[in-house]
Coordinates of C-alpha atoms and ligand atoms in Angstrom, one line a residue:
M1 CA 59.4 81.8 -48.1
K2 CA 59.3 80.0 -44.6
L3 CA 56.8 77.1 -43.8
L4 CA 56.4 75.9 -40.3
T5 CA 55.1 72.2 -40.4
V6 CA 53.4 70.6 -37.5
V7 CA 53.6 66.8 -37.3
G8 CA 53.1 64.5 -34.4
A9 CA 51.5 61.1 -35.2
R10 CA 52.7 58.2 -37.4
P11 CA 50.8 58.8 -40.4
Q12 CA 52.0 62.6 -40.4
F13 CA 55.6 61.5 -40.5
I14 CA 55.1 59.5 -43.4
K15 CA 53.3 62.2 -45.5
A16 CA 55.7 64.9 -44.4
A17 CA 58.5 62.6 -45.6
V18 CA 57.7 63.1 -49.2
V19 CA 56.5 66.5 -49.2
S20 CA 59.4 68.1 -46.9
R21 CA 61.7 66.4 -49.7
Q22 CA 59.9 68.4 -52.5
F23 CA 59.9 71.8 -50.3
K24 CA 63.5 71.4 -50.1
S25 CA 63.9 70.9 -53.9
A26 CA 61.7 74.0 -54.4
G27 CA 64.1 76.0 -52.3
V28 CA 61.5 76.5 -49.3
E29 CA 62.6 76.8 -45.8
E30 CA 60.7 74.6 -43.9
V31 CA 60.8 74.4 -39.9
L32 CA 59.8 71.0 -38.3
L33 CA 57.8 71.0 -35.3
H34 CA 56.8 67.8 -33.7
T35 CA 54.3 67.8 -30.9
G36 CA 55.3 64.6 -29.5
Q37 CA 52.0 63.0 -29.6
H38 CA 53.8 59.8 -30.8
Y39 CA 57.0 59.3 -28.8
D40 CA 57.5 55.5 -28.8
E41 CA 61.0 54.7 -30.8
N42 CA 59.0 52.4 -33.1
M43 CA 56.2 55.1 -33.3
S44 CA 58.2 58.0 -34.2
S45 CA 61.9 58.2 -34.6
V46 CA 62.3 55.0 -36.7
F47 CA 60.2 56.8 -39.5
F48 CA 62.9 60.1 -39.2
T49 CA 65.8 57.9 -39.5
E50 CA 64.7 55.4 -42.3
M51 CA 62.6 57.9 -44.5
Q52 CA 65.6 60.6 -43.9
I53 CA 63.2 63.2 -42.6
P54 CA 64.9 66.3 -41.1
E55 CA 65.2 66.2 -37.6
P56 CA 62.4 68.4 -36.1
K57 CA 63.8 71.8 -34.9
Y58 CA 61.0 71.6 -31.9
N59 CA 59.6 68.7 -30.0
L60 CA 56.9 69.7 -27.7
S61 CA 56.9 66.3 -26.0
V62 CA 53.2 66.3 -25.2
K63 CA 53.0 62.6 -24.7
G64 CA 49.5 60.9 -24.2
G65 CA 46.8 62.3 -22.1
A66 CA 43.0 63.2 -22.8
H67 CA 41.8 65.3 -25.9
G68 CA 41.5 68.5 -24.2
Y69 CA 44.6 68.2 -22.0
S70 CA 46.9 67.1 -24.9
T71 CA 45.5 69.4 -27.5
G72 CA 45.3 72.3 -25.2
H73 CA 49.3 71.8 -24.4
M74 CA 50.1 71.3 -27.9
L75 CA 48.2 74.5 -28.9
A76 CA 50.0 76.7 -26.2
G77 CA 53.5 75.2 -27.2
I78 CA 52.8 75.7 -30.9
E79 CA 51.7 79.1 -30.5
E80 CA 55.2 80.0 -28.4
V81 CA 57.0 78.7 -31.5
L82 CA 54.9 80.4 -34.0
L83 CA 55.5 83.8 -32.3
S84 CA 59.2 83.4 -32.3
E85 CA 59.7 81.7 -35.7
K86 CA 57.2 84.1 -37.6
P87 CA 56.9 81.6 -40.5
D88 CA 54.9 82.7 -44.0
A89 CA 52.6 79.9 -43.4
V90 CA 51.7 76.7 -41.3
V91 CA 51.4 73.2 -42.9
V92 CA 49.3 70.6 -40.9
Y93 CA 48.3 67.1 -42.5
G94 CA 45.3 64.9 -41.7
D95 CA 43.1 64.9 -38.8
T96 CA 45.0 64.1 -35.5
N97 CA 44.7 66.1 -32.3
S98 CA 48.2 67.6 -33.5
T99 CA 46.6 68.7 -36.7
L100 CA 43.9 70.7 -34.9
A101 CA 46.4 72.2 -32.3
G102 CA 48.2 73.5 -35.2
A103 CA 45.7 74.8 -37.3
L104 CA 44.0 76.8 -34.3
A105 CA 47.5 78.1 -33.3
A106 CA 48.2 79.4 -36.6
K107 CA 44.6 80.9 -37.4
K108 CA 44.5 82.9 -34.2
L109 CA 47.9 84.3 -35.1
H110 CA 46.6 85.1 -38.7
I111 CA 49.0 83.0 -40.0
P112 CA 48.1 81.5 -43.5
L113 CA 47.3 77.7 -42.9
V114 CA 47.7 75.0 -45.4
H115 CA 45.9 71.6 -44.8
I116 CA 47.2 68.6 -46.6
E117 CA 44.6 65.8 -46.9
A118 CA 41.8 68.2 -46.7
G119 CA 38.0 67.4 -47.4
L120 CA 37.6 64.0 -45.9
R121 CA 34.6 63.2 -44.4
S122 CA 33.1 59.9 -42.6
F123 CA 30.0 61.6 -41.6
E124 CA 30.4 60.3 -37.9
M125 CA 30.6 63.1 -35.7
R126 CA 31.7 60.7 -32.5
M127 CA 34.9 60.0 -34.3
P128 CA 37.5 62.5 -32.8
E129 CA 39.2 62.7 -36.4
E130 CA 36.0 63.9 -38.0
V131 CA 36.0 66.9 -35.5
N132 CA 39.5 67.7 -36.1
R133 CA 39.3 67.6 -40.0
I134 CA 36.1 69.4 -40.2
L135 CA 37.5 72.3 -37.9
T136 CA 40.9 72.3 -39.5
D137 CA 39.3 72.8 -43.1
R138 CA 37.0 75.4 -42.1
I139 CA 39.9 77.9 -41.0
S140 CA 42.5 76.7 -43.7
D141 CA 43.6 79.1 -46.3
I142 CA 44.6 76.5 -48.9
L143 CA 43.1 72.7 -48.7
F144 CA 44.9 70.2 -50.8
C145 CA 42.4 67.3 -51.3
P146 CA 43.5 64.0 -52.5
T147 CA 40.5 62.9 -54.4
P148 CA 37.4 64.3 -56.0
T149 CA 35.3 63.0 -53.4
A150 CA 37.0 65.5 -51.0
I151 CA 36.6 68.3 -53.1
E152 CA 32.9 67.5 -53.5
N153 CA 32.6 67.2 -49.9
L154 CA 33.9 70.6 -49.3
R155 CA 31.6 72.1 -52.2
K156 CA 28.5 70.6 -50.6
E157 CA 29.5 72.5 -47.0
G158 CA 29.8 75.7 -49.2
F159 CA 33.6 75.9 -49.1
E160 CA 33.0 77.9 -52.7
H161 CA 32.0 80.8 -50.7
F162 CA 34.6 81.0 -48.2
D163 CA 38.0 82.9 -48.9
C164 CA 40.3 79.8 -49.5
M165 CA 42.0 78.2 -52.4
I166 CA 41.0 74.5 -52.9
V167 CA 43.4 72.3 -55.0
N168 CA 43.0 68.6 -56.0
S169 CA 46.5 67.6 -55.6
G170 CA 46.1 63.6 -55.5
D171 CA 47.3 61.7 -52.2
V172 CA 50.8 62.2 -50.9
M173 CA 50.4 58.8 -49.3
Q174 CA 50.8 57.4 -53.2
D175 CA 53.8 59.3 -53.4
A176 CA 55.3 57.7 -50.3
A177 CA 54.5 54.1 -51.7
L178 CA 55.9 54.8 -54.8
F179 CA 59.1 56.6 -53.6
Y180 CA 59.9 54.1 -50.9
A181 CA 59.0 50.9 -52.6
S182 CA 62.5 50.0 -54.0
L183 CA 64.2 51.2 -50.9
S184 CA 62.1 49.0 -48.8
D185 CA 62.9 45.9 -51.1
K186 CA 66.5 46.6 -50.6
Q187 CA 66.4 47.2 -47.0
S188 CA 63.6 45.3 -45.2
Q189 CA 64.3 41.8 -43.9
I190 CA 60.8 41.3 -42.2
S191 CA 59.4 38.9 -44.8
Q192 CA 62.7 36.5 -44.2
S193 CA 62.5 36.9 -40.6
L194 CA 58.8 36.0 -40.4
G195 CA 59.1 33.2 -42.8
L196 CA 55.3 33.3 -43.8
D197 CA 53.9 32.2 -47.3
K198 CA 50.6 33.4 -47.0
Y199 CA 49.0 35.7 -44.2
V200 CA 46.4 38.5 -43.5
L201 CA 48.1 41.7 -42.4
C202 CA 45.7 43.6 -39.7
T203 CA 46.3 46.8 -37.6
V204 CA 43.5 48.2 -35.3
H205 CA 44.2 51.0 -33.2
R206 CA 40.9 53.6 -33.8
S207 CA 39.3 54.8 -30.7
E208 CA 35.9 53.4 -31.6
N209 CA 37.4 50.0 -31.3
T210 CA 40.0 50.1 -28.6
D211 CA 37.8 52.3 -26.1
N212 CA 34.8 50.1 -26.6
L213 CA 35.6 46.5 -25.2
D214 CA 32.8 44.8 -26.9
N215 CA 33.9 46.1 -30.6
L216 CA 37.6 44.9 -29.7
Q217 CA 36.4 41.6 -28.3
S218 CA 34.2 40.8 -31.4
I219 CA 37.4 41.9 -33.7
I220 CA 39.5 39.8 -31.8
S221 CA 37.3 36.7 -31.9
A222 CA 37.0 37.1 -35.7
L223 CA 40.6 37.4 -36.0
N224 CA 41.3 34.3 -33.8
D225 CA 39.0 32.4 -36.3
I226 CA 40.4 33.7 -39.4
N227 CA 43.8 32.7 -38.0
D228 CA 42.6 29.0 -38.2
Q229 CA 42.3 29.4 -42.0
T230 CA 45.1 32.0 -42.9
P231 CA 47.7 33.1 -40.4
V232 CA 47.1 36.5 -39.1
I233 CA 49.9 39.1 -38.4
V234 CA 49.2 42.2 -36.4
P235 CA 51.9 44.9 -35.8
L236 CA 50.1 46.2 -32.5
H237 CA 49.5 50.0 -32.0
P238 CA 50.6 50.5 -28.3
R239 CA 47.1 51.8 -27.5
T240 CA 45.6 48.6 -28.6
R241 CA 48.3 46.6 -26.8
K242 CA 47.2 48.5 -23.5
T243 CA 43.4 47.4 -24.1
V244 CA 44.4 44.1 -24.7
Y245 CA 46.6 43.3 -21.6
D246 CA 44.6 45.3 -19.3
N247 CA 41.5 43.4 -20.0
G248 CA 43.4 40.1 -20.3
L249 CA 42.1 39.4 -24.0
K250 CA 43.4 36.1 -25.5
L251 CA 44.9 36.4 -29.0
N252 CA 45.5 33.3 -31.0
F253 CA 47.4 35.3 -33.8
K254 CA 50.6 36.6 -34.2
V255 CA 51.6 39.8 -32.7
I256 CA 54.9 42.0 -33.4
D257 CA 55.7 45.3 -32.1
P258 CA 54.8 48.4 -34.7
V259 CA 57.4 48.4 -37.3
G260 CA 58.9 51.1 -39.6
Y261 CA 57.3 52.1 -43.0
L262 CA 60.0 50.1 -44.9
D263 CA 58.9 47.0 -43.3
M264 CA 55.3 48.0 -43.4
V265 CA 55.6 48.2 -47.3
Q266 CA 56.9 44.8 -47.4
L267 CA 54.2 43.1 -45.1
L268 CA 52.1 44.7 -47.5
K269 CA 53.7 43.5 -50.7
N270 CA 53.5 39.9 -49.4
A271 CA 50.0 39.7 -47.8
S272 CA 47.1 37.9 -48.9
L273 CA 44.6 40.4 -47.6
V274 CA 44.8 43.3 -45.1
I275 CA 42.1 43.9 -42.6
T276 CA 42.2 47.2 -40.8
D277 CA 40.7 50.2 -39.1
S278 CA 43.3 52.5 -40.2
G279 CA 42.8 55.1 -42.8
G280 CA 46.3 55.1 -44.4
L281 CA 46.3 51.5 -44.5
Q282 CA 43.0 51.1 -46.6
K283 CA 44.8 53.0 -49.4
E284 CA 48.3 51.2 -49.2
A285 CA 46.2 47.9 -49.4
Y286 CA 45.0 49.1 -53.0
F287 CA 48.6 50.7 -53.6
F288 CA 50.0 47.5 -53.2
G289 CA 47.3 45.4 -55.1
K290 CA 45.8 43.8 -52.2
H291 CA 41.9 43.7 -51.1
C292 CA 41.1 45.2 -47.6
V293 CA 38.2 44.6 -45.0
T294 CA 37.5 47.7 -43.0
L295 CA 36.6 47.3 -39.5
R296 CA 34.7 50.4 -39.2
E297 CA 31.1 51.6 -40.1
Q298 CA 32.2 53.8 -42.7
T299 CA 35.1 55.1 -44.7
E300 CA 36.4 58.5 -46.0
W301 CA 38.0 56.6 -48.7
T302 CA 34.7 55.6 -50.4
E303 CA 36.2 55.3 -54.0
L304 CA 38.0 51.7 -52.9
V305 CA 34.7 50.4 -51.6
T306 CA 32.9 51.7 -54.9
H307 CA 35.6 49.8 -56.8
G308 CA 35.2 46.5 -54.7
Y309 CA 38.7 46.8 -53.5
N310 CA 37.4 47.4 -49.9
T311 CA 34.6 46.2 -48.1
I312 CA 33.4 47.7 -44.9
A313 CA 32.7 44.9 -42.3
G314 CA 31.8 46.9 -39.3
T315 CA 32.9 45.2 -36.0
T316 CA 30.8 42.1 -35.2
S317 CA 32.7 38.7 -35.5
S318 CA 30.0 37.3 -37.9
G319 CA 30.3 40.6 -40.4
I320 CA 34.1 40.5 -40.2
I321 CA 34.2 36.6 -41.0
Q322 CA 32.1 37.1 -43.7
A323 CA 33.8 39.7 -45.2
Y324 CA 37.2 37.8 -45.1
S325 CA 35.6 34.8 -46.9
E326 CA 34.3 37.3 -49.7
M327 CA 37.6 38.9 -50.1
I328 CA 40.5 36.5 -49.7
N329 CA 40.1 35.0 -52.9
K330 CA 38.9 37.8 -54.9
T331 CA 41.3 38.5 -57.8
S332 CA 40.1 41.9 -59.5
G333 CA 42.6 43.8 -61.1
F334 CA 44.1 47.3 -59.5
D335 CA 44.3 48.9 -62.6
V336 CA 42.2 52.0 -61.8
S337 CA 44.2 55.4 -60.9
L338 CA 42.3 56.8 -57.7
Y339 CA 45.0 58.8 -55.6
G340 CA 46.8 60.6 -58.5
N341 CA 50.2 59.5 -60.3
G342 CA 52.5 60.1 -57.2
E343 CA 53.2 63.8 -58.0
A344 CA 51.1 65.0 -55.3
S345 CA 53.8 66.7 -53.4
Q346 CA 55.1 68.5 -56.1
V347 CA 51.7 70.0 -57.0
I348 CA 51.5 71.0 -53.4
A349 CA 54.9 72.6 -53.4
D350 CA 54.3 74.3 -56.8
S351 CA 50.9 75.8 -55.5
I352 CA 52.1 76.9 -52.4
L353 CA 55.1 79.0 -54.0
Q354 CA 52.5 80.3 -56.5
Y355 CA 49.8 81.3 -53.9
F356 CA 52.5 83.3 -51.9
S357 CA 54.6 84.9 -55.0
Ligands
UD1_401 C1 46.2 59.1 -33.2 C2 44.9 59.9 -34.0 C3 44.5 58.7 -35.0 C4 45.4 58.5 -36.0 C5 46.5 57.7 -35.0 C6 47.7 57.2 -35.9 C7 43.8 61.4 -32.6 C8 42.7 61.9 -31.9 N1 44.2 60.3 -32.9 O1 45.6 58.1 -32.3 O2 43.6 59.7 -36.0 O3 44.9 57.2 -36.7 O4 47.1 58.5 -34.1 O5 48.3 56.0 -35.4 O6 44.8 62.4 -32.9 N2 50.7 55.6 -27.0 C9 52.0 55.2 -26.7 N3 53.3 55.5 -27.6 C10 53.2 56.0 -28.4 C11 51.8 56.6 -28.9 C12 50.8 56.4 -28.2 O7 52.1 54.2 -25.9 O8 54.1 56.3 -29.0 C13 49.7 55.1 -26.5 C14 49.4 56.2 -25.1 O9 48.5 55.5 -24.3 C15 48.5 57.2 -25.6 C16 47.8 56.2 -26.6 O10 48.4 55.4 -27.2 O11 47.6 57.6 -24.7 C17 46.9 56.8 -27.7 O12 47.5 57.7 -28.5 P1 47.0 59.0 -29.2 O13 48.3 59.6 -29.8 O14 46.2 59.8 -28.3 O15 46.1 58.5 -30.2 P2 46.1 57.2 -31.2 O16 45.2 56.0 -31.1 O17 47.6 57.0 -31.6
UDP402 N1 52.4 51.8 -40.2 C1 53.7 51.5 -40.1 N2 54.0 50.7 -39.2 C2 53.0 49.8 -38.3 C3 51.6 50.3 -38.7 C4 51.5 51.2 -39.6 O1 54.3 52.1 -40.7 O2 53.3 49.1 -37.7 C5 52.1 53.0 -41.3 C6 51.1 52.4 -42.5 O3 51.7 51.8 -43.3 C7 50.6 53.7 -42.7 C8 50.3 54.8 -41.6 O4 51.5 54.0 -40.6 O5 51.4 54.4 -43.9 C9 49.3 54.6 -40.9 O6 49.0 55.1 -39.8 P1 47.9 54.6 -38.7 O7 47.4 53.3 -39.1 O8 48.5 54.6 -37.3 O9 47.2 55.9 -38.8 P2 45.8 56.5 -39.7 O10 46.0 56.4 -41.2 O11 44.6 55.6 -39.5 O12 45.5 57.7 -39.3

């Protein structure tokens, strides 16, 4: 059994870290292909090193560029590798341009396609991620869904009539949070070096917030105000950094470079609140018992909102400040299990082996 896994962006390295380990212990041969979508040391190689992800056999070095340009280059490069590696199946994660390129390359060559983190929907077709995930789901042969909501989304789209297998696997990011938490306690020094007792952890990088200057300005204005009450710390994505500096936006809060996952876990564990437009961080806030304010108009992780762990603030300054005030002192327990029990990677490895046996 030989799998070829396509990764390219930060959250995919984190997901692959736990799933690749499981493939290895199940005796599955895995060839890793990195598209090069993320390429800075602190956006890419830090994860491979500290999470002990196997070195990719291929790196296409497709660095940045417009959607069509970069997705097209990835597609051509992945196709070439698939033709020479001839894997039994291709594995893709999530909803990035690397996901779509890997999915298309595999499907056009009639190689079975496995989509991990399938079935999520924001119902906002202007999001590049929504386009990527809908197209990838539709052509996948095995769809691993992290939540019952994701399964239900596929059912409503008629997936029971398609020739594919749908599995409720739980969320591999829960596996990662559990697996790396103690390593992070041992290795990360970030809390001591920042020396902050109480702070709000924030990340912003989604295109709807960084390509839209009005949105970014009102988010920054809210964070500047919140920082007067509780210190705000932002590991800044390079995309956001570029927009901030190109437009001379003034930040009163603390900005640091993007950090590795082990540092991020410490930042999460010690935070008073998380404010983010990240998909992954919304869930990690919950994994580490923190409330979350989401800087978007909708979320794919609706169960967090239903349970009151997350609130959708939108992007107006007043909406964000109001959501901060509501969530900063909230004390609800985090005792409901929403994303499985940390065994999603094992379910995935076992199901793939069974499917191809
Ligand atoms: C991508 C995903 C998004 C995901 C995010 C994870 C798509 C359409 N979007 O968004 O779903 O949430 O990754 O972080 O695939 N850049 C650097 N160095 C890097 C990486 C990026 O400077 O290592 C800069 C470049 O200017 C690049 C820009 O960031 O053009 C955007 O990068 P890109 O990968 O296209 O999109 P993300 O915003 O990272
Ligand atoms: N992350 C990280 N360092 C950072 C910011 C994020 O390790 O400086 C991790 C975060 O903990 C989560 C993942 O990156 O596991 C989320 O990725 P991102 O927000 O870039 O993408 P999304 O989840 O929105 O697709």
